[in-house]
XYZ file of C-alpha atoms in Angstrom:
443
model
C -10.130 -18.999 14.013
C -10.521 -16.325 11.344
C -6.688 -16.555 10.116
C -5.157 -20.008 8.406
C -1.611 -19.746 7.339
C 0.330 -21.610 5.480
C 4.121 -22.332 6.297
C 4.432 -22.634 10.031
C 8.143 -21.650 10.147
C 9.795 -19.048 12.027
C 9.488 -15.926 9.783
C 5.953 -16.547 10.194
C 6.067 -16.346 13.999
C 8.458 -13.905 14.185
C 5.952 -11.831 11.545
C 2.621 -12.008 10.552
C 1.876 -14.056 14.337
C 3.639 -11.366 15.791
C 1.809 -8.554 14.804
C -1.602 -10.520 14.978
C -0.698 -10.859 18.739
C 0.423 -7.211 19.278
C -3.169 -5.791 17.721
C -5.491 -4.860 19.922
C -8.389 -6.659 18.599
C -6.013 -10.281 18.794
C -8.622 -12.006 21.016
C -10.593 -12.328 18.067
C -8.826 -13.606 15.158
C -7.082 -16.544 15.967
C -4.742 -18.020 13.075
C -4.706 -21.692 12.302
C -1.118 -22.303 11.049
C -0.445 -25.538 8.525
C 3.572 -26.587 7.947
C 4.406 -26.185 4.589
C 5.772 -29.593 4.156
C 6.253 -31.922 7.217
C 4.773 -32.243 10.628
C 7.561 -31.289 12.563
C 6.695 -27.830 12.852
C 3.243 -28.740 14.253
C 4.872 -31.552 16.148
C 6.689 -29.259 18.214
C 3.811 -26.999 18.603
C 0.976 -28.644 18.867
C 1.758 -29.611 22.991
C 2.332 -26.227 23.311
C -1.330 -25.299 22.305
C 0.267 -23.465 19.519
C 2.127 -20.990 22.256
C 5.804 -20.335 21.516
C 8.698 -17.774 23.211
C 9.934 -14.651 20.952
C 13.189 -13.361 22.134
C 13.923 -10.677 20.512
C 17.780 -10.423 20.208
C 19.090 -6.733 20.956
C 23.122 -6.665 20.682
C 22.880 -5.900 24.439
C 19.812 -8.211 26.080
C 17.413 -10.290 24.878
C 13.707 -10.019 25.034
C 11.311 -12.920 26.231
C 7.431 -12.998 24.569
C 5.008 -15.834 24.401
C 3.094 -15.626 21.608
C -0.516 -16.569 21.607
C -2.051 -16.008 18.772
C -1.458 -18.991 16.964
C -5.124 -20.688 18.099
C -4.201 -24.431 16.260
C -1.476 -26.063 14.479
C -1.565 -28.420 11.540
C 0.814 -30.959 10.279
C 1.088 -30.778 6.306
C -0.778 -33.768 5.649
C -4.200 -32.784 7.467
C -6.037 -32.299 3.884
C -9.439 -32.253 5.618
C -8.535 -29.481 8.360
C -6.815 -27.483 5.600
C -10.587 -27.401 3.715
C -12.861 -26.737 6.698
C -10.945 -23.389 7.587
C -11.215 -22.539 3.819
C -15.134 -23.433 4.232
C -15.464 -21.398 7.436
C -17.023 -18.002 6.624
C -15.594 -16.601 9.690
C -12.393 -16.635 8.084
C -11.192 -13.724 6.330
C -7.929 -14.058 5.577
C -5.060 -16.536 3.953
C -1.853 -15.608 4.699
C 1.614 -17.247 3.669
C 4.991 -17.821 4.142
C 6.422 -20.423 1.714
C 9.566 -19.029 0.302
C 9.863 -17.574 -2.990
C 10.180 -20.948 -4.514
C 7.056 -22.215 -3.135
C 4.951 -20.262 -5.531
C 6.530 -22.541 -8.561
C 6.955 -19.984 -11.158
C 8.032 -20.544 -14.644
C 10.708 -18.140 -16.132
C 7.387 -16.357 -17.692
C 6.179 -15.917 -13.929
C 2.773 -17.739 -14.617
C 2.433 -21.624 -13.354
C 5.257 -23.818 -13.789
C 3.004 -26.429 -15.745
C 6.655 -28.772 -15.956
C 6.941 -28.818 -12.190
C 6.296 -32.509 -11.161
C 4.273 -31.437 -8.075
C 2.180 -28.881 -9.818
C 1.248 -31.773 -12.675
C 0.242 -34.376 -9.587
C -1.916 -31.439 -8.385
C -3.848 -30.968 -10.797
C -4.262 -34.784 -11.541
C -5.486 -35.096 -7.750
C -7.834 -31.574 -8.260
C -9.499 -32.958 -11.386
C -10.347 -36.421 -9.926
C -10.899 -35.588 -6.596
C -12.349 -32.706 -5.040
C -10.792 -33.620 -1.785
C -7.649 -33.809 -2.799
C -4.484 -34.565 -1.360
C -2.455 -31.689 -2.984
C 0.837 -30.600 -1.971
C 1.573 -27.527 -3.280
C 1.146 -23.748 -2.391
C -1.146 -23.007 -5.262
C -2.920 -26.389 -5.448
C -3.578 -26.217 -1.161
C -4.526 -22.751 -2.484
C -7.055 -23.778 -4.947
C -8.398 -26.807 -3.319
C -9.190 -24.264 -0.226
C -10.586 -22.376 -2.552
C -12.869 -24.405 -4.256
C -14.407 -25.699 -0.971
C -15.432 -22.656 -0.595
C -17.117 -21.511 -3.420
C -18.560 -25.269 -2.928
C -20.115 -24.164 0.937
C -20.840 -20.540 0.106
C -18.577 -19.213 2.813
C -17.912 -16.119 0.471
C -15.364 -13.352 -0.388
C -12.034 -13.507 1.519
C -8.376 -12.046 1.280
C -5.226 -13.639 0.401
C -1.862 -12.701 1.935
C 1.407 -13.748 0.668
C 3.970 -12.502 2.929
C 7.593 -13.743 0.595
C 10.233 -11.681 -0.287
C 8.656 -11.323 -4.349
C 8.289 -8.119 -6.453
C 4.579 -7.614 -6.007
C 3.505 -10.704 -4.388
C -0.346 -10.220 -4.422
C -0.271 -10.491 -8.176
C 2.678 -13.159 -8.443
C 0.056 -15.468 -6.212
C -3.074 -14.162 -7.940
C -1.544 -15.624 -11.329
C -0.500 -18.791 -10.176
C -3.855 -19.834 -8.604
C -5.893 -18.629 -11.398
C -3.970 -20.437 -13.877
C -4.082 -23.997 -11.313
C -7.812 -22.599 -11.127
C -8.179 -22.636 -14.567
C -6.963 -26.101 -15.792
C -8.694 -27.620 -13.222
C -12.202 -26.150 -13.398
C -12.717 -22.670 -15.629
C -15.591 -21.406 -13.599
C -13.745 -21.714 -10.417
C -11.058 -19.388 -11.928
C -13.710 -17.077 -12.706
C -15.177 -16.963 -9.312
C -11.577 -16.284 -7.797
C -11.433 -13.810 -10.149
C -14.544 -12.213 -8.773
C -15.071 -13.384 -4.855
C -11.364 -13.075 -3.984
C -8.998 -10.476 -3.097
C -5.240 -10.676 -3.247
C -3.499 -8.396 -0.637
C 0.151 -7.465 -1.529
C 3.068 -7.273 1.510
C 6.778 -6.246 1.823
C 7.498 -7.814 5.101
C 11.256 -7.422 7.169
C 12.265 -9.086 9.826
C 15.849 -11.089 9.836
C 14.595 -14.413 11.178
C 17.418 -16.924 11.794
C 16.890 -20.979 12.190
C 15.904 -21.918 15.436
C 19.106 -23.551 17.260
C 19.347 -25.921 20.886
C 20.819 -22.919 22.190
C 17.464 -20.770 21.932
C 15.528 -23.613 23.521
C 18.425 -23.385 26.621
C 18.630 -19.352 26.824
C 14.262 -19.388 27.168
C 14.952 -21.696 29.504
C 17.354 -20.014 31.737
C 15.663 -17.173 31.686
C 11.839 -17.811 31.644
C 11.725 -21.450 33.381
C 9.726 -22.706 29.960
C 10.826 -25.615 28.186
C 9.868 -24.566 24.839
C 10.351 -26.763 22.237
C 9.964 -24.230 19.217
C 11.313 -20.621 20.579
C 11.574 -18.093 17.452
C 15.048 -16.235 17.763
C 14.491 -12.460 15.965
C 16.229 -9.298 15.398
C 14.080 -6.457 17.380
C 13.327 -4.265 14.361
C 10.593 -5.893 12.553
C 8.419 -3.757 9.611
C 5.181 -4.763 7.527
C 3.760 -2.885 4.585
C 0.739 -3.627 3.187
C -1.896 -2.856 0.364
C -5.213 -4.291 -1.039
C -8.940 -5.090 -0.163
C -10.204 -7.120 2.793
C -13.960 -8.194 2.303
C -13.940 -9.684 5.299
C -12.179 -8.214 7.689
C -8.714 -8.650 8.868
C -6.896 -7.513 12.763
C -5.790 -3.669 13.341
C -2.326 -4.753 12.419
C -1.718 -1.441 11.890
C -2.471 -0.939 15.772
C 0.775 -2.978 15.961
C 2.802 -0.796 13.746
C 2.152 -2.152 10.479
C 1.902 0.231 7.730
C -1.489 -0.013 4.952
C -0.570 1.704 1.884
C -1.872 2.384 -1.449
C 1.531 1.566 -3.322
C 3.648 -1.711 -1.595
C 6.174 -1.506 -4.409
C 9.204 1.527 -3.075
C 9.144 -0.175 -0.068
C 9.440 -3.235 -1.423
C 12.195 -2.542 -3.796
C 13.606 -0.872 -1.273
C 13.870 -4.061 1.178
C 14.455 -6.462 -1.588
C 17.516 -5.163 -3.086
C 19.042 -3.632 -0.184
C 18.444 -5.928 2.589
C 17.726 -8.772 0.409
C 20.104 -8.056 -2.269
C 23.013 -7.383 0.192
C 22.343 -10.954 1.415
C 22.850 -12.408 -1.486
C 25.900 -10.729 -1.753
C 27.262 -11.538 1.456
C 25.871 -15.384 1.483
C 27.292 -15.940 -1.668
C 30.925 -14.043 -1.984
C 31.150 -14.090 1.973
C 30.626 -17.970 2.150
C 33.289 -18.160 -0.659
C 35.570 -16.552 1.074
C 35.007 -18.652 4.778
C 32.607 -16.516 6.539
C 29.872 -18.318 8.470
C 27.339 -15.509 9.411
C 26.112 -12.147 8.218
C 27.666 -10.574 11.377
C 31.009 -12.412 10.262
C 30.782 -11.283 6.257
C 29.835 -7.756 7.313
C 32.349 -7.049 9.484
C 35.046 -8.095 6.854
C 35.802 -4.579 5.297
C 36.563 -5.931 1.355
C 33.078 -7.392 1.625
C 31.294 -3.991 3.872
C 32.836 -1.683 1.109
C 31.266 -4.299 -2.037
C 28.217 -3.878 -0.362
C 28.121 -0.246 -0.181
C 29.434 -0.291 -4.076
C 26.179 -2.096 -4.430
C 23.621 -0.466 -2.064
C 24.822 3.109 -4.198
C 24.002 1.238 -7.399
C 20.808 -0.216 -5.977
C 19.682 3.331 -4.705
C 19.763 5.354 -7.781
C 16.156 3.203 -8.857
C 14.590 3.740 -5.632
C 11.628 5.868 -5.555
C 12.206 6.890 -2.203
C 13.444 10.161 -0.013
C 17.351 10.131 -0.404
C 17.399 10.582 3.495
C 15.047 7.810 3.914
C 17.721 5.541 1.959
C 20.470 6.421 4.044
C 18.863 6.362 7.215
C 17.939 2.569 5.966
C 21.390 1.659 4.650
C 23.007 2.866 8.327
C 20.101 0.788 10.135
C 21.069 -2.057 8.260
C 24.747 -1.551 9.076
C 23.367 -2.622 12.586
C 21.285 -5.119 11.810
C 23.701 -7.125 9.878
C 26.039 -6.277 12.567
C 24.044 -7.563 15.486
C 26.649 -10.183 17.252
C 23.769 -11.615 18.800
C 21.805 -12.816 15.934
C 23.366 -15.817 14.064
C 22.040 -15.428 11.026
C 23.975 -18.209 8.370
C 24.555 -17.479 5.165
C 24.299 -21.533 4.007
C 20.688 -20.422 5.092
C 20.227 -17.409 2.990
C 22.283 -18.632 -0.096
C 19.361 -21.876 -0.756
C 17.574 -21.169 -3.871
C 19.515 -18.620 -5.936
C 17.847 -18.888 -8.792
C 14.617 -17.711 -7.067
C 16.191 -14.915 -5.240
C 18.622 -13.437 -7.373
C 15.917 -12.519 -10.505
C 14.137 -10.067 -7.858
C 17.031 -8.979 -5.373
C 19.982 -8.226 -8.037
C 18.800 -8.678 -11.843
C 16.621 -5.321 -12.109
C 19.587 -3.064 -10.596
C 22.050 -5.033 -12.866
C 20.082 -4.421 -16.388
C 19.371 -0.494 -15.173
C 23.297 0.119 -14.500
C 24.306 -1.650 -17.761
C 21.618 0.146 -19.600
C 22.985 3.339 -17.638
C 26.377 2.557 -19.631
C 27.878 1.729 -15.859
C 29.281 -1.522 -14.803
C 27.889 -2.132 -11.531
C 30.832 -3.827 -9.065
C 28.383 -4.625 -6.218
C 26.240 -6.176 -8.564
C 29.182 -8.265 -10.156
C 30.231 -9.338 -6.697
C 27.132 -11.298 -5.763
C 26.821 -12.799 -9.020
C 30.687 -13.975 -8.943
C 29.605 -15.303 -5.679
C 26.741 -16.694 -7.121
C 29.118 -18.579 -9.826
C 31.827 -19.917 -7.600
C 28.654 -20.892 -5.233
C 27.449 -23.149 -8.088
C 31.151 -24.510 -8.733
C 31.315 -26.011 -5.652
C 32.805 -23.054 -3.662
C 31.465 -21.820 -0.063
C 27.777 -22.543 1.169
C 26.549 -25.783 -0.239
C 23.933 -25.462 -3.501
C 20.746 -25.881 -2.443
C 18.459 -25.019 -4.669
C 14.408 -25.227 -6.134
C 15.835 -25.969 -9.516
C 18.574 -28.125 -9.064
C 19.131 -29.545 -12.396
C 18.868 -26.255 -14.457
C 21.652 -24.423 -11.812
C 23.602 -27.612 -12.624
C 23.529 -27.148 -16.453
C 24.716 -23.444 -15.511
C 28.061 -24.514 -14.117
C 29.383 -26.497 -16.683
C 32.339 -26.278 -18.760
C 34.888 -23.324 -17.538
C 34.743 -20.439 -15.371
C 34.153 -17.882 -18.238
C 31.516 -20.551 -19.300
C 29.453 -20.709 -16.417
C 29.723 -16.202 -16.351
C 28.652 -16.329 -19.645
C 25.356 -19.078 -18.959
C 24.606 -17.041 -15.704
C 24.613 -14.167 -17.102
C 22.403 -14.831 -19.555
C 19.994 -16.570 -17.736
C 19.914 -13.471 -15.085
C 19.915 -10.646 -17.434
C 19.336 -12.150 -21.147
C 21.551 -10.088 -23.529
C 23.959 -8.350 -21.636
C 26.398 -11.898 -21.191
C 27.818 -10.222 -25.055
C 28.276 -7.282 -22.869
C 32.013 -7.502 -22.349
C 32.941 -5.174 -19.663
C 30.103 -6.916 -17.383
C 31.706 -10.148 -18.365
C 35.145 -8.493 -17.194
C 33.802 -7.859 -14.333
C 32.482 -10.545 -13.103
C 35.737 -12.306 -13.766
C 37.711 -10.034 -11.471
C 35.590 -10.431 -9.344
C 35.363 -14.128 -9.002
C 39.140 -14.047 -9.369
C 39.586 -11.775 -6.096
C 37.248 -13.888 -4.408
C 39.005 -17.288 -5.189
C 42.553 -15.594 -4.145
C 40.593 -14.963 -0.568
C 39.334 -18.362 -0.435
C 42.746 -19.841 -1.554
């Protein structure tokens, strides 16, 4: 193995495995994959020798893969495996996959040092240099510090979530874990390792029993963990790798100097539209993306916002539209059941990247943005109770948000999303309407 991941979920196989397989030079990197959290993952895997079916979902046929790049599979709790890879000089790279909560940000972006898994972390770091740890940045910098410990040398690491410049978002985190736990260690990050930054696309919905039966049917495999995908898939990546890393680019990934217009790009149309359709589409009794697109109140808010959105992309006008009509079709695909419950979990770590930027430009503009207003009316109703369950990294401060009245919990949001502009009253108007129009479709 010259690969170990962490987050053995289906973005991950439908991604970063994915293109590892499709390179040309896959023989030789194998990727040992850890679940972020349980052992189910691996569980399902594991008598599968890691091997897995990718149907890639076309609105007329599917497509049947096995994957085989995933070499070994680790349950959450194997601490010691976790270290050995990390100690291995023939690996090169660390990728991840752990959603943008996983990275445990504070509202600075720098460690959350309140989070109650970061603090028994770094209690377990300091008085054992074995560990257990259990999250992203302390697995991170316990791997890390085994090997600086065996000499194994300079590597790259690889986050692969849906944040604004996720190389440096993970670089902070682990050298500020790094840091309280041993000061030269963060210096010899600082120094030895590299921190690769992705924008990665590829709508990935939750495995369902009627995957496992359609691989089935058609293949004769009883797979217990098929990966359900849309067929367009697209990686972009910059940085350094010391030690290597597989000719993804072979399989159609792209290696740039500058991740961040394609990433903007991605995140707040793709991403952004998501939000709006998981949150005001739930609200008003849609199940799916297909479902929420294809209502034409909602397709027309989304356009409202993907012209608001596209003003602060650094990008070819025609490249924008040709993206905004391919995602037309993506959303649209009947075939891939994509639910918005899934995509409306963790709002609070989504919506700062996907809508807030695009918000604070427009109002700054002297515009009120009405795509913009939508998803965070959605986002408001959402976290009163209406459409997708809350489910969310930060339960208790989305809570406080939604107290007291409607105008109330406008007013909180808004000035938790974009501080300042909740005095802004036109915003505040808008917003309003909006949530009113979408409570007179839910009614």
């Amino acid at each position: 193995m010259r690969i170990v991941h962490l987050g053995l979920g289906n973005f991950f196989r439908a991604h970063q495995a994915w293109y590892t397989d499709n390179a040309p030079d896959a023989a030789g990197w194998g990727i040992a994959a850890f679940a972020g959290r349980s052992r189910g993952p691996a569980d399902a895997l594991a008598p599968q020798d890691g091997l897995y079916t990718l149907v890639a979902r076309a609105p007329d046929c599917d497509r049947f893969r096995v994957v085989s790049s995933v070499s070994a599979v680790h349950g959450a709790d194997e601490q010691d495996a976790w270290l050995g890879y990390w100690s291995d000089r023939a690996v090169a790279v660390a990728t991840l996959t752990v959603t943008e909560a996983g990275y445990l940000r504070g509202t600075d972006g720098g460690l959350d040092q309140q989070d109650a898994g970061v603090r028994a972390d770094l209690t377990a770091l300091r008085a054992d240099r074995g560990g257990p740890v259990r999250t992203a940045p302390g697995r991170v910098v316990a791997g890390l510090r085994a090997r600086r410990a065996t000499g194994a040398g300079p590597m790259t690491l690889l986050p692969c979530d849906n944040l604004p410049e996720n190389g440096a978002a993970l670089r902070r985190v682990v050298l500020e874990l790094a840091d309280l736990v041993e000061p030269e260690l963060a210096g010899w990050i600082a120094e030895q390792i590299a921190f690769g930054t992705t924008m990665v696309d590829r709508i990935t919905p939750a495995t369902t029993e009627a995957d496992r039966v359609a691989v089935q049917a058609a293949t004769g495999l009883a797979d217990a963990a098929p990966v359900g995908t849309e067929p367009f898939a697209e990686w972009v990546i910059a940085g350094e790798f010391p030690a290597g890393r597989p000719a993804w680019e072979d399989a159609g990934a792209h290696l740039v100097g500058d991740v961040r217009p394609f990433e903007q790009r991605k995140l707040w149309l793709l991403n952004g539209a998501h939000s709006l359709l998981a949150y005001a589409g739930s609200v008003a009794g849609h199940r799916t993306v297909a479902d929420a697109i294809a209502d034409p109140r909602l397709r027309q808010r989304v356009d409202l916002w993907w012209t608001e959105a596209a003003r602060y992309l650094a990008l070819p006008p025609d490249e924008v539209a040709g993206y905004r009509r391919a995602l037309l079709g993506r959303f649209g695909n009947p075939r891939i059941e994509h639910l918005l419950a899934q995509i409306a979990a963790d709002g609070s770590q989504k919506l700062p990247a996907r809508v807030a930027p695009v918000l604070r430009a427009e109002c700054a503009a002297g515009r009120v943005p009405l795509g913009a207003a939508t998803t965070v009316a959605g986002w408001v109703l959402h976290l009163r109770g209406g459409g997708a369950p809350v489910a969310d990294a930060r339960p208790d401060q989305v809570a406080e948000l939604a107290r007291g009245s409607l105008a109330d919990t406008v007013h909180a949001v808004l000035a938790w999303l974009v501080p300042g502009w909740e005095r802004h009253q036109p915003l505040v108007d808008a917003v309003l309407d909006a949530a009113a129009a979408l409570n007179r479709r839910a009614a």
